[in-house]
Amino acid sequence: MKKIGILTGGGDCPGLNSVIRAVVRYAIKEGYRVVGIKNGWKGLIECDTVDLSLATVSGILPKGGTIIGTSRTNPYKKEGAVEKVKENYKKLGLEALIAIGGEDTLGVAAKLCVEGLNIVGAPKTIDNDISCTDVTFGFDTAINIATEAIDRLHTTAESHNRIMVVEVMGRHAGWIALEAGIAGGADVILIPEVPIDLIEVCDLLKKRHARGKSFSIVVVAEGAKFKEGTMVLQEEKLDQFGHVRLGGIGHILGDEIEKNTGYETRVTVLGHIQRGGTPTAFDRVLGTRFGVKAMELVLKKDYGKMAALEGNKVSAVPLKAAVSELKTVDMELYDIAKIFFG
Ligand code: F6P
């Protein structure tokens, strides 16, 4: 019986299980056996797997996270790990592997393709920063969670006449801050792509207060930095993909705003709340479409490709192109958001 593997790597996001379910359902229909590689690339290094049957994927569509686990393991950062990956791929008798992940996981997939493994990818991340696809699954759920949080913060901000700073995720790209900020009617949105000008932020808030508003909402992406500053880190230690742990810009910004405006300010950090829980209908549908596309590519033996959304169509793009650079925010959309600042 033909066999394929599937793995999920990097930070989890809502919608991963819909891709797994779609691949398993379609693959079994086509006469394949599906092996889940546990905890991303770590599972392929250690040959840690689980058989995925129709029963295993039953009822997982509304479930957040990933039923096969994930990790930030990079085989290219561990002596002998790439050889282990190739060895275990062979040992498991895989015809192909479907890798579901963001820039890091898909970056490894692209390299392994060059080394001769048959891999196709599906793009996930709440950050929405993968190139060659209009959107990644997980993003829609994250912006809905962040928008609801902003709505809730609005009412308490108004009651107390306060500034509310909301820190959202977004390492190198401010998609979550931008779209949740627009949807939630934020008064200032700060993103990694545009350095923060503190004087300008405080002036916007003062102007808003001068026209009779006694409260404001400021949305800031975790990766945003002050002009002439660096990113605010929780931890300097690098992970296996060279990333530091971000977080903390919200509190620094909140202190500065209170000091410079005199307005009482509170800070909320949404953190992993944005990554947990049940996916929206949009993410379930997109995940399902990506899973079906990935399996279609396996059936056609069209390896080295990634499922992508282009307009309303799901297409296949070269993995290499998708991981060559990050997709930062559309500045036209940022200009629209700016109309509502202050
Ligand atoms: O998956 C992307 C992301 O959510 C980033 O926005 C964030 O910086 C990072 O993951 C957090 O990762 P971890 O789960 O390792 O704390």
Tab-separated table of N, CA and C in Angstrom, residues 223-295:
chain	number	residue	atom	x	y	z
A	223	GLY	N	6.392	42.914	17.363
A	223	GLY	CA	7.664	43.158	16.678
A	223	GLY	C	7.894	44.626	16.332
A	224	ALA	N	6.987	45.524	16.743
A	224	ALA	CA	7.159	46.951	16.432
A	224	ALA	C	8.309	47.509	17.266
A	225	LYS	N	9.029	48.469	16.708
A	225	LYS	CA	10.123	49.070	17.475
A	225	LYS	C	10.079	50.587	17.362
A	226	PHE	N	10.649	51.246	18.401
A	226	PHE	CA	10.701	52.702	18.381
A	226	PHE	C	11.710	53.145	17.333
A	227	LYS	N	11.500	54.342	16.786
A	227	LYS	CA	12.485	54.949	15.885
A	227	LYS	C	13.813	54.914	16.606
A	228	GLU	N	14.849	54.563	15.969
A	228	GLU	CA	16.188	54.462	16.571
A	228	GLU	C	16.222	53.478	17.730
A	229	GLY	N	15.318	52.533	17.751
A	229	GLY	CA	15.339	51.530	18.822
A	229	GLY	C	15.434	50.143	18.239
A	230	THR	N	15.412	49.156	19.102
A	230	THR	CA	15.428	47.773	18.627
A	230	THR	C	14.161	47.085	19.133
A	231	MET	N	13.948	45.861	18.698
A	231	MET	CA	12.762	45.128	19.142
A	231	MET	C	12.861	44.826	20.635
A	232	VAL	N	11.719	44.806	21.308
A	232	VAL	CA	11.707	44.507	22.738
A	232	VAL	C	11.606	42.996	22.907
A	233	LEU	N	12.554	42.449	23.691
A	233	LEU	CA	12.626	40.999	23.821
A	233	LEU	C	12.216	40.525	25.205
A	234	GLN	N	11.647	39.320	25.246
A	234	GLN	CA	11.378	38.680	26.536
A	234	GLN	C	12.603	37.878	26.933
A	235	GLU	N	13.279	37.365	25.900
A	235	GLU	CA	14.434	36.508	26.119
A	235	GLU	C	15.349	36.640	24.914
A	236	GLU	N	16.666	36.769	25.178
A	236	GLU	CA	17.588	36.952	24.055
A	236	GLU	C	18.015	35.653	23.405
A	237	LYS	N	17.815	34.529	24.149
A	237	LYS	CA	18.249	33.227	23.636
A	237	LYS	C	17.586	32.933	22.287
A	238	LEU	N	18.387	32.448	21.348
A	238	LEU	CA	17.830	32.162	20.024
A	238	LEU	C	17.291	30.744	19.976
A	239	ASP	N	16.173	30.544	19.252
A	239	ASP	CA	15.716	29.167	19.036
A	239	ASP	C	16.484	28.578	17.845
A	240	GLN	N	16.139	27.355	17.422
A	240	GLN	CA	16.931	26.692	16.376
A	240	GLN	C	16.795	27.352	15.005
A	241	PHE	N	15.843	28.284	14.887
A	241	PHE	CA	15.702	28.990	13.618
A	241	PHE	C	16.226	30.425	13.743
A	242	GLY	N	16.904	30.701	14.872
A	242	GLY	CA	17.515	32.014	15.045
A	242	GLY	C	16.557	33.093	15.518
A	243	HIS	N	15.402	32.695	16.090
A	243	HIS	CA	14.443	33.701	16.572
A	243	HIS	C	14.599	33.929	18.068
A	244	VAL	N	14.454	35.194	18.463
A	244	VAL	CA	14.407	35.531	19.887
A	244	VAL	C	12.943	35.489	20.322
A	245	ARG	N	12.703	35.532	21.647
A	245	ARG	CA	11.303	35.604	22.110
A	245	ARG	C	10.910	37.056	22.264
A	246	LEU	N	9.904	37.466	21.496
A	246	LEU	CA	9.470	38.862	21.555
A	246	LEU	C	8.411	39.047	22.642
A	247	GLY	N	8.080	40.288	22.902
A	247	GLY	CA	7.025	40.578	23.884
A	247	GLY	C	7.513	41.636	24.847
A	248	GLY	N	6.639	42.576	25.168
A	248	GLY	CA	6.998	43.602	26.150
A	248	GLY	C	6.886	45.016	25.625
A	249	ILE	N	6.787	45.155	24.289
A	249	ILE	CA	6.681	46.508	23.717
A	249	ILE	C	5.444	47.236	24.262
A	250	GLY	N	4.354	46.502	24.494
A	250	GLY	CA	3.100	47.108	24.965
A	250	GLY	C	3.300	47.841	26.280
A	251	HIS	N	3.997	47.209	27.219
A	251	HIS	CA	4.197	47.825	28.540
A	251	HIS	C	5.099	49.054	28.449
A	252	ILE	N	6.152	48.955	27.648
A	252	ILE	CA	7.057	50.103	27.507
A	252	ILE	C	6.301	51.264	26.871
A	253	LEU	N	5.540	50.955	25.839
A	253	LEU	CA	4.756	51.980	25.144
A	253	LEU	C	3.719	52.600	26.092
A	254	GLY	N	3.032	51.750	26.848
A	254	GLY	CA	2.011	52.236	27.791
A	254	GLY	C	2.610	53.219	28.786
A	255	ASP	N	3.780	52.869	29.347
A	255	ASP	CA	4.459	53.767	30.307
A	255	ASP	C	4.794	55.107	29.660
A	256	GLU	N	5.329	55.028	28.449
A	256	GLU	CA	5.734	56.260	27.742
A	256	GLU	C	4.524	57.137	27.438
A	257	ILE	N	3.426	56.499	27.024
A	257	ILE	CA	2.216	57.284	26.703
A	257	ILE	C	1.706	57.986	27.960
A	258	GLU	N	1.649	57.235	29.065
A	258	GLU	CA	1.135	57.837	30.311
A	258	GLU	C	2.030	59.005	30.752
A	259	LYS	N	3.353	58.782	30.661
A	259	LYS	CA	4.319	59.820	31.071
A	259	LYS	C	4.184	61.067	30.197
A	260	ASN	N	4.027	60.869	28.889
A	260	ASN	CA	4.035	61.998	27.960
A	260	ASN	C	2.699	62.679	27.752
A	261	THR	N	1.602	62.010	28.115
A	261	THR	CA	0.283	62.641	27.908
A	261	THR	C	-0.417	62.943	29.229
A	262	GLY	N	-0.048	62.219	30.266
A	262	GLY	CA	-0.733	62.382	31.548
A	262	GLY	C	-2.033	61.578	31.601
A	263	TYR	N	-2.386	60.871	30.512
A	263	TYR	CA	-3.616	60.071	30.516
A	263	TYR	C	-3.350	58.724	31.172
A	264	GLU	N	-4.302	58.298	32.004
A	264	GLU	CA	-4.157	56.993	32.648
A	264	GLU	C	-4.154	55.895	31.574
A	265	THR	N	-3.203	54.983	31.668
A	265	THR	CA	-3.032	53.972	30.608
A	265	THR	C	-2.951	52.574	31.191
A	266	ARG	N	-3.578	51.620	30.515
A	266	ARG	CA	-3.487	50.214	30.898
A	266	ARG	C	-3.044	49.396	29.682
A	267	VAL	N	-2.411	48.268	29.964
A	267	VAL	CA	-1.852	47.455	28.869
A	267	VAL	C	-2.401	46.031	28.930
A	268	THR	N	-2.777	45.488	27.767
A	268	THR	CA	-3.205	44.088	27.669
A	268	THR	C	-2.334	43.398	26.626
A	269	VAL	N	-1.743	42.270	27.021
A	269	VAL	CA	-0.946	41.493	26.058
A	269	VAL	C	-1.756	40.241	25.711
A	270	LEU	N	-2.161	40.116	24.445
A	270	LEU	CA	-3.026	38.981	24.084
A	270	LEU	C	-2.275	37.647	23.993
A	271	GLY	N	-1.030	37.688	23.575
A	271	GLY	CA	-0.189	36.485	23.552
A	271	GLY	C	-0.811	35.292	22.862
A	272	HIS	N	-0.624	34.121	23.480
A	272	HIS	CA	-1.012	32.861	22.826
A	272	HIS	C	-2.516	32.628	22.766
A	273	ILE	N	-3.300	33.492	23.416
A	273	ILE	CA	-4.767	33.425	23.277
A	273	ILE	C	-5.104	33.474	21.787
A	274	GLN	N	-4.293	34.257	21.045
A	274	GLN	CA	-4.545	34.424	19.599
A	274	GLN	C	-4.297	33.145	18.810
A	275	ARG	N	-3.543	32.220	19.389
A	275	ARG	CA	-3.204	30.988	18.664
A	275	ARG	C	-4.045	29.786	19.077
A	276	GLY	N	-4.789	29.958	20.188
A	276	GLY	CA	-5.503	28.799	20.721
A	276	GLY	C	-6.955	28.745	20.292
A	277	GLY	N	-7.562	27.610	20.580
A	277	GLY	CA	-9.013	27.479	20.422
A	277	GLY	C	-9.469	27.144	19.018
A	278	THR	N	-10.777	27.115	18.886
A	278	THR	CA	-11.425	26.640	17.663
A	278	THR	C	-11.224	27.598	16.472
A	279	PRO	N	-10.967	27.060	15.278
A	279	PRO	CA	-10.793	27.920	14.100
A	279	PRO	C	-12.114	28.492	13.604
A	280	THR	N	-12.043	29.643	12.951
A	280	THR	CA	-13.241	30.214	12.308
A	280	THR	C	-13.628	29.324	11.118
A	281	ALA	N	-14.833	29.545	10.615
A	281	ALA	CA	-15.284	28.792	9.435
A	281	ALA	C	-14.330	29.043	8.269
A	282	PHE	N	-13.876	30.288	8.119
A	282	PHE	CA	-12.962	30.626	7.020
A	282	PHE	C	-11.697	29.776	7.093
A	283	ASP	N	-11.108	29.687	8.293
A	283	ASP	CA	-9.869	28.903	8.428
A	283	ASP	C	-10.106	27.409	8.229
A	284	ARG	N	-11.271	26.926	8.626
A	284	ARG	CA	-11.574	25.503	8.414
A	284	ARG	C	-11.680	25.207	6.915
A	285	VAL	N	-12.327	26.132	6.195
A	285	VAL	CA	-12.506	25.927	4.759
A	285	VAL	C	-11.152	26.045	4.048
A	286	LEU	N	-10.384	27.076	4.415
A	286	LEU	CA	-9.078	27.268	3.774
A	286	LEU	C	-8.147	26.085	4.067
A	287	GLY	N	-8.139	25.635	5.321
A	287	GLY	CA	-7.314	24.482	5.698
A	287	GLY	C	-7.718	23.244	4.901
A	288	THR	N	-9.024	23.058	4.749
A	288	THR	CA	-9.530	21.912	3.981
A	288	THR	C	-9.077	22.013	2.525
A	289	ARG	N	-9.189	23.204	1.960
A	289	ARG	CA	-8.791	23.387	0.549
A	289	ARG	C	-7.289	23.165	0.378
A	290	PHE	N	-6.495	23.672	1.335
A	290	PHE	CA	-5.033	23.475	1.258
A	290	PHE	C	-4.678	21.984	1.388
A	291	GLY	N	-5.385	21.287	2.267
A	291	GLY	CA	-5.117	19.856	2.457
A	291	GLY	C	-5.411	19.070	1.189
A	292	VAL	N	-6.550	19.394	0.568
A	292	VAL	CA	-6.935	18.703	-0.668
A	292	VAL	C	-5.921	19.025	-1.769
A	293	LYS	N	-5.515	20.293	-1.863
A	293	LYS	CA	-4.541	20.695	-2.883
A	293	LYS	C	-3.207	19.961	-2.664
A	294	ALA	N	-2.770	19.895	-1.408
A	294	ALA	CA	-1.493	19.224	-1.114
A	294	ALA	C	-1.561	17.764	-1.558
A	295	MET	N	-2.680	17.111	-1.285
A	295	MET	CA	-2.822	15.700	-1.660
A	295	MET	C	-2.888	15.556	-3.186
